[in-house]
Amino acid sequence: MGAWTIAAAVIAGLTVAVVHYLSETGSSHGMPGMHMGTAEAFARAGGSPAGALLGSRLLTAWQLDSVALAVIVVLAAAYLTGVARSTEPWPVQRTVSFLLGLAVCGYATCGGVAVYDQVLFTAHMGGHLALVMVAPVLLVAGYPLSLLLAASGPSMRARVESIVTGRVVSLLTAPPVALASYTVVIVGSHLTGVMDTVMRHTWAGQVEHLVYLLVGMQFFVLVVGSEPIRWRLGTPVRWLLLAVAMAVDTFTGVVLLQGTHPVGMLVDPRLHVDALSDTRTGGAIMWFGGDAIMAAVMIILVVGWLRHVDTEKAEAKGWLEQARVATFAAHTGTETDTTNVETFDDDDAARSNYNDWLAQLDRRG
């Protein structure tokens, strides 16, 4: 109740702010010469580039993206409601991770990089990395699907499980599809004329933010954690996906870094910016920043794998283990349950039959 009360208060405040900005007809807002329109009132109210985006302005420059902020507070309230209703203790680190992911979304849409994202491609690129990489990793690490199942009743849980393991979600989260989506969005949005439209039109930037976040979660749900979807990838496969994604980021960054045409940004006379230089710097941010984030995720996976590789037993239903036990039983004549692979290696009778089989092979050889 507390979470939803706060969310309702925030949304009411956002509504008042939007009405206030819309009522300021005839006034200018944002960059010089830009008239206050409906899209700007909802997505860019209160923010205005002033001076270079350096030092403290990275934290002190803010705008009001009321749509994004409303969605963020609703998601936070919904998640906390799920934690309160969960039938099992919910790890605090998951809650913290999810809320941090929402905070990153808030900064990328309302913070300094958002204020400058139409006049500085470098700021725009910073927002990209936050929405397509950092925020999705943190949100997925919060296990929202697992929480939904834990907080649902039996009938709702069955419906949710049928959806997340159904054909549509399974197709969208299939590794080749998720990787292709990531590649198309990164390459298509940066190396085509799409970016010129995004930089000049507020509505296009809003759509871009949503697409980046959704595609990032589509990709990282396969890499981070173990949500109850159809695909459960081993650590080496996750490394491979990250490596390919790093190659995509590197290619895009290098092309931008070596480009000869600047991205079509809005011009603000208060900022003395070389458009081509800013575009190339944005490419460098994509290259080094994107690869650094992917490398950090890979290191986290390696550490997690090393912690569990020596303690985790083979899954009882793993087909490789079942095949090994069945082959052993066929060669040695051991009567054993091939589905019970966890205790098979500790069976004294099976070990004795194995030694007899080796002795037979030695005599034949």
Coordinates of C-alpha atoms in Angstrom, one line a residue:
M1 CA 0.0 0.0 0.0
G2 CA 2.8 2.4 0.8
A3 CA 4.5 1.8 -2.6
W4 CA 1.3 2.3 -4.5
T5 CA 0.4 5.4 -2.4
I6 CA 3.8 6.9 -3.3
A7 CA 3.4 5.9 -7.0
A8 CA -0.1 7.6 -7.1
A9 CA 1.3 10.8 -5.6
V10 CA 4.2 10.9 -8.1
I11 CA 1.9 10.4 -11.0
A12 CA -0.5 13.1 -9.7
G13 CA 2.5 15.5 -9.5
L14 CA 3.6 14.6 -13.0
T15 CA 0.1 15.3 -14.3
V16 CA 0.1 18.7 -12.7
A17 CA 3.6 19.5 -14.1
V18 CA 2.6 18.5 -17.7
V19 CA -0.6 20.6 -17.5
H20 CA 1.5 23.5 -16.3
Y21 CA 4.0 23.2 -19.1
L22 CA 1.2 22.8 -21.7
S23 CA -0.5 25.9 -20.4
E24 CA 2.7 28.0 -21.2
T25 CA 1.6 28.6 -24.8
G26 CA 3.6 31.1 -26.7
S27 CA 6.7 30.5 -24.6
S28 CA 9.9 28.9 -25.7
H29 CA 11.3 25.9 -24.1
G30 CA 14.4 23.8 -24.4
M31 CA 16.8 24.8 -27.2
P32 CA 16.4 28.4 -28.6
G33 CA 13.7 28.6 -31.2
M34 CA 12.0 25.4 -30.0
H35 CA 8.4 26.0 -29.2
M36 CA 6.8 24.1 -26.3
G37 CA 4.9 21.3 -27.9
T38 CA 2.9 18.4 -26.5
A39 CA 5.7 16.0 -27.0
E40 CA 8.2 18.3 -25.3
A41 CA 5.8 18.8 -22.4
F42 CA 5.5 15.1 -21.8
A43 CA 9.1 14.1 -22.5
R44 CA 11.4 17.1 -22.2
A45 CA 9.8 19.6 -19.7
G46 CA 12.2 21.7 -17.7
G47 CA 15.4 20.7 -19.2
S48 CA 17.7 23.0 -21.2
P49 CA 21.3 22.6 -22.4
A50 CA 23.4 25.3 -20.9
G51 CA 27.2 25.1 -21.3
A52 CA 29.2 21.9 -21.8
L53 CA 28.0 18.7 -20.3
L54 CA 31.1 18.3 -18.0
G55 CA 31.7 17.8 -14.3
S56 CA 28.8 18.5 -12.0
R57 CA 26.4 19.1 -14.9
L58 CA 26.3 15.3 -15.5
L59 CA 24.4 15.1 -12.2
T60 CA 22.7 18.5 -11.8
A61 CA 21.2 18.8 -15.3
W62 CA 17.7 17.3 -15.3
Q63 CA 14.5 17.3 -17.3
L64 CA 11.1 15.9 -16.7
D65 CA 10.2 12.9 -18.8
S66 CA 6.8 12.3 -17.3
V67 CA 5.9 9.2 -19.3
A68 CA 9.1 7.4 -18.4
L69 CA 9.0 8.5 -14.8
A70 CA 5.4 7.3 -14.5
V71 CA 6.3 3.9 -15.9
I72 CA 9.3 3.6 -13.6
V73 CA 7.3 4.3 -10.4
V74 CA 4.5 1.9 -11.4
L75 CA 7.1 -0.9 -12.1
A76 CA 8.8 -0.2 -8.8
A77 CA 5.5 -0.4 -6.9
A78 CA 4.5 -3.6 -8.8
Y79 CA 7.9 -5.2 -7.9
L80 CA 7.7 -4.3 -4.2
T81 CA 4.1 -5.6 -4.2
G82 CA 5.4 -8.9 -5.5
V83 CA 8.1 -9.0 -2.9
A84 CA 5.5 -8.5 -0.1
R85 CA 3.3 -11.2 -1.6
S86 CA 6.0 -13.7 -2.4
T87 CA 5.4 -17.1 -0.8
E88 CA 9.1 -17.5 -0.2
P89 CA 11.8 -15.2 1.2
W90 CA 12.9 -12.9 -1.5
P91 CA 16.7 -12.1 -1.6
V92 CA 17.4 -8.5 -0.9
Q93 CA 20.1 -8.3 -3.5
R94 CA 17.5 -9.0 -6.2
T95 CA 15.3 -6.2 -5.1
V96 CA 18.2 -3.8 -4.9
S97 CA 19.3 -4.8 -8.4
F98 CA 15.9 -4.3 -9.9
L99 CA 15.5 -0.9 -8.3
L100 CA 19.0 0.1 -9.4
G101 CA 18.0 -0.8 -12.9
L102 CA 14.9 1.4 -12.7
A103 CA 17.2 4.2 -11.4
V104 CA 19.5 3.9 -14.4
C105 CA 16.4 4.2 -16.6
G106 CA 15.4 7.3 -14.7
Y107 CA 18.8 8.9 -15.3
A108 CA 18.9 7.9 -19.0
T109 CA 15.5 9.5 -19.6
C110 CA 15.6 12.4 -17.1
G111 CA 19.2 13.1 -16.3
G112 CA 22.0 15.0 -17.8
V113 CA 22.5 12.8 -20.8
A114 CA 18.8 13.1 -21.6
V115 CA 18.9 16.9 -21.4
Y116 CA 21.7 17.0 -24.0
D117 CA 20.8 14.0 -26.1
Q118 CA 19.5 16.1 -29.1
V119 CA 22.5 18.4 -29.2
L120 CA 25.4 16.1 -28.3
F121 CA 25.7 12.7 -29.9
T122 CA 28.2 11.8 -27.1
A123 CA 25.4 12.3 -24.5
H124 CA 23.0 10.4 -26.7
M125 CA 25.4 7.5 -26.8
G126 CA 25.8 7.5 -23.1
G127 CA 22.0 7.1 -22.8
H128 CA 22.1 4.3 -25.3
L129 CA 24.6 2.2 -23.3
A130 CA 22.6 2.8 -20.1
L131 CA 19.3 1.6 -21.7
V132 CA 20.5 -1.3 -23.8
M133 CA 23.1 -2.7 -21.5
V134 CA 23.3 -1.4 -17.9
A135 CA 19.6 -1.2 -17.1
P136 CA 18.7 -4.5 -18.7
V137 CA 21.4 -6.4 -16.8
L138 CA 20.3 -4.9 -13.5
L139 CA 16.6 -5.5 -14.2
V140 CA 17.1 -9.1 -15.3
A141 CA 19.3 -9.8 -12.2
G142 CA 16.2 -8.8 -10.2
Y143 CA 14.5 -11.9 -11.5
P144 CA 11.1 -10.2 -12.2
L145 CA 9.6 -13.3 -13.9
S146 CA 10.6 -15.5 -10.9
L147 CA 9.1 -13.0 -8.6
L148 CA 5.8 -12.9 -10.5
L149 CA 5.6 -16.7 -10.2
A150 CA 6.4 -16.6 -6.5
A151 CA 3.8 -14.0 -5.8
S152 CA 1.0 -15.6 -7.9
G153 CA -1.6 -18.1 -6.9
P154 CA -1.8 -21.6 -8.4
S155 CA -4.0 -20.6 -11.3
M156 CA -2.2 -17.4 -12.2
R157 CA 1.2 -19.2 -11.9
A158 CA 0.0 -21.8 -14.4
R159 CA -1.0 -19.1 -16.8
V160 CA 2.2 -17.2 -16.5
E161 CA 4.3 -20.4 -16.9
S162 CA 2.3 -21.3 -20.1
I163 CA 3.0 -17.8 -21.5
V164 CA 6.8 -17.5 -20.7
T165 CA 7.4 -21.1 -22.0
G166 CA 5.0 -20.7 -24.9
R167 CA 5.8 -20.4 -28.6
V168 CA 5.9 -16.6 -28.8
V169 CA 8.2 -16.0 -25.9
S170 CA 10.3 -19.0 -26.7
L171 CA 10.8 -17.7 -30.3
L172 CA 11.6 -14.1 -29.1
T173 CA 14.1 -15.4 -26.5
A174 CA 15.7 -18.0 -28.8
P175 CA 19.5 -17.2 -28.8
P176 CA 19.7 -16.6 -32.6
V177 CA 16.6 -14.4 -32.5
A178 CA 17.7 -12.4 -29.5
L179 CA 21.2 -11.9 -30.9
A180 CA 19.8 -10.9 -34.3
S181 CA 17.5 -8.3 -32.6
Y182 CA 20.4 -6.8 -30.7
T183 CA 22.5 -6.6 -33.9
V184 CA 19.7 -5.0 -35.9
V185 CA 18.9 -2.4 -33.3
I186 CA 22.6 -1.4 -32.6
V187 CA 23.7 -1.4 -36.2
G188 CA 20.4 -0.1 -37.7
S189 CA 19.9 2.8 -35.3
H190 CA 23.5 4.1 -35.5
L191 CA 24.7 3.5 -39.1
T192 CA 21.6 4.5 -41.0
G193 CA 19.5 7.6 -41.3
V194 CA 17.4 6.5 -38.3
M195 CA 19.7 8.3 -35.9
D196 CA 19.2 11.7 -37.7
T197 CA 15.4 11.4 -37.1
V198 CA 15.9 10.3 -33.5
M199 CA 18.2 13.2 -32.7
R200 CA 15.8 15.8 -34.2
H201 CA 12.4 14.5 -33.0
T202 CA 11.3 14.0 -29.4
W203 CA 8.7 11.3 -30.2
A204 CA 11.4 9.3 -32.1
G205 CA 13.7 9.5 -29.1
Q206 CA 10.9 8.1 -26.9
V207 CA 10.3 5.2 -29.2
E208 CA 14.1 4.6 -29.3
H209 CA 14.3 4.4 -25.5
L210 CA 11.6 1.8 -25.3
V211 CA 13.1 -0.3 -28.1
Y212 CA 16.6 -0.2 -26.6
L213 CA 15.4 -1.3 -23.2
L214 CA 13.2 -4.1 -24.5
V215 CA 15.8 -5.5 -26.8
G216 CA 18.4 -5.3 -24.1
M217 CA 16.2 -7.4 -21.8
Q218 CA 15.5 -9.8 -24.6
F219 CA 19.2 -10.4 -25.0
F220 CA 20.4 -10.3 -21.4
V221 CA 17.6 -12.6 -20.1
L222 CA 19.6 -15.3 -21.8
V223 CA 22.9 -14.2 -20.3
V224 CA 22.1 -13.1 -16.7
G225 CA 20.4 -15.3 -14.2
S226 CA 18.1 -18.2 -14.8
E227 CA 14.6 -16.9 -15.4
P228 CA 11.8 -19.6 -16.0
I229 CA 11.9 -19.3 -19.8
R230 CA 12.4 -22.2 -22.1
W231 CA 16.0 -21.6 -22.8
R232 CA 18.6 -22.4 -20.1
L233 CA 22.0 -21.8 -21.5
G234 CA 25.3 -23.1 -20.2
T235 CA 28.0 -20.6 -19.2
P236 CA 30.2 -21.2 -22.3
V237 CA 27.2 -20.4 -24.5
R238 CA 26.5 -17.2 -22.6
W239 CA 30.2 -16.2 -23.1
L240 CA 29.8 -16.8 -26.8
L241 CA 26.7 -14.6 -27.0
L242 CA 28.5 -11.8 -25.1
A243 CA 31.6 -12.2 -27.4
V244 CA 29.4 -11.8 -30.5
A245 CA 27.6 -8.8 -29.0
M246 CA 31.0 -7.2 -28.3
A247 CA 31.9 -7.7 -31.9
V248 CA 28.7 -5.9 -32.9
D249 CA 29.5 -3.0 -30.6
T250 CA 33.1 -2.8 -31.8
F251 CA 32.0 -2.8 -35.5
T252 CA 29.5 0.0 -34.9
G253 CA 31.9 2.1 -32.8
V254 CA 34.7 1.8 -35.3
V255 CA 32.5 2.8 -38.3
L256 CA 31.3 5.9 -36.3
L257 CA 34.8 6.6 -35.2
Q258 CA 36.1 6.6 -38.8
G259 CA 33.0 8.3 -40.3
T260 CA 33.2 11.4 -42.5
H261 CA 29.6 12.6 -42.0
P262 CA 28.2 13.8 -38.7
V263 CA 25.0 12.7 -37.2
G264 CA 22.2 15.2 -37.8
M265 CA 22.0 16.9 -34.3
L266 CA 20.0 19.9 -33.4
V267 CA 22.2 23.1 -33.3
D268 CA 22.3 25.0 -30.0
P269 CA 24.3 28.3 -30.3
R270 CA 25.2 28.1 -26.7
L271 CA 27.3 25.0 -27.4
H272 CA 30.4 25.3 -29.5
V273 CA 30.6 21.7 -30.8
D274 CA 32.2 20.3 -33.9
A275 CA 29.5 17.9 -35.0
L276 CA 31.9 15.5 -36.8
S277 CA 34.2 15.3 -33.8
D278 CA 31.3 14.7 -31.5
T279 CA 30.0 11.9 -33.7
R280 CA 33.4 10.2 -33.7
T281 CA 33.7 10.6 -29.9
G282 CA 30.3 9.0 -29.7
G283 CA 31.7 6.1 -31.7
A284 CA 34.6 5.7 -29.3
I285 CA 32.1 5.6 -26.4
M286 CA 30.2 2.8 -28.1
W287 CA 33.4 0.9 -28.8
F288 CA 35.2 1.2 -25.5
G289 CA 32.2 1.7 -23.3
G290 CA 30.1 -1.0 -24.8
D291 CA 32.9 -3.6 -24.8
A292 CA 33.8 -2.6 -21.2
I293 CA 30.2 -3.3 -20.0
M294 CA 30.1 -6.6 -21.8
A295 CA 33.5 -7.6 -20.4
A296 CA 32.3 -6.8 -16.9
V297 CA 29.2 -9.0 -17.4
M298 CA 31.5 -11.8 -18.7
I299 CA 33.8 -11.5 -15.6
I300 CA 30.8 -11.8 -13.3
L301 CA 29.7 -14.9 -15.2
V302 CA 33.2 -16.4 -14.9
V303 CA 33.3 -15.7 -11.1
G304 CA 29.9 -17.3 -10.7
W305 CA 30.8 -20.3 -12.7
L306 CA 34.0 -20.8 -10.8
R307 CA 32.1 -20.7 -7.5
H308 CA 29.7 -23.4 -8.5
V309 CA 31.6 -25.6 -11.0
D310 CA 33.0 -27.8 -8.2
T311 CA 29.9 -28.1 -6.1
E312 CA 27.1 -28.6 -8.5
K313 CA 26.1 -32.1 -9.4
A314 CA 24.9 -33.2 -12.8
E315 CA 21.2 -32.7 -13.3
A316 CA 19.3 -35.9 -12.7
K317 CA 17.5 -35.5 -16.1
G318 CA 20.6 -34.5 -18.0
W319 CA 20.7 -36.6 -21.2
L320 CA 24.5 -36.9 -21.2
E321 CA 24.5 -38.4 -17.7
Q322 CA 21.7 -40.8 -18.5
A323 CA 23.5 -41.9 -21.7
R324 CA 26.7 -42.5 -19.7
V325 CA 24.9 -44.7 -17.1
A326 CA 22.9 -46.6 -19.8
T327 CA 26.1 -47.3 -21.8
F328 CA 27.9 -48.5 -18.6
A329 CA 25.0 -50.8 -17.7
A330 CA 25.0 -52.3 -21.2
H331 CA 28.7 -53.1 -21.1
T332 CA 29.0 -54.4 -17.6
G333 CA 25.6 -56.0 -17.1
T334 CA 24.9 -53.9 -14.1
E335 CA 21.2 -53.7 -13.1
T336 CA 20.7 -50.0 -12.3
D337 CA 18.1 -47.3 -12.5
T338 CA 19.4 -45.1 -15.3
T339 CA 17.3 -42.1 -14.1
N340 CA 19.1 -42.1 -10.7
V341 CA 22.5 -40.7 -11.8
E342 CA 23.4 -38.8 -8.7
T343 CA 24.1 -41.9 -6.6
F344 CA 25.3 -44.1 -9.5
D345 CA 29.0 -43.3 -9.1
D346 CA 28.9 -44.3 -5.4
D347 CA 27.4 -47.7 -6.0
D348 CA 29.9 -50.4 -4.8
A349 CA 28.4 -53.1 -7.0
A350 CA 28.6 -50.9 -10.1
R351 CA 32.2 -50.2 -9.3
S352 CA 33.0 -53.9 -8.9
N353 CA 31.3 -54.7 -12.2
Y354 CA 33.4 -51.9 -13.8
N355 CA 36.6 -53.4 -12.6
D356 CA 35.6 -56.9 -13.8
W357 CA 34.8 -55.4 -17.2
L358 CA 38.3 -53.7 -17.4
A359 CA 39.9 -57.1 -16.4
Q360 CA 38.0 -58.8 -19.3
L361 CA 39.2 -56.2 -21.7
D362 CA 42.8 -56.6 -20.5
R363 CA 42.6 -60.4 -21.1
R364 CA 41.2 -59.9 -24.6
G365 CA 43.9 -57.4 -25.5

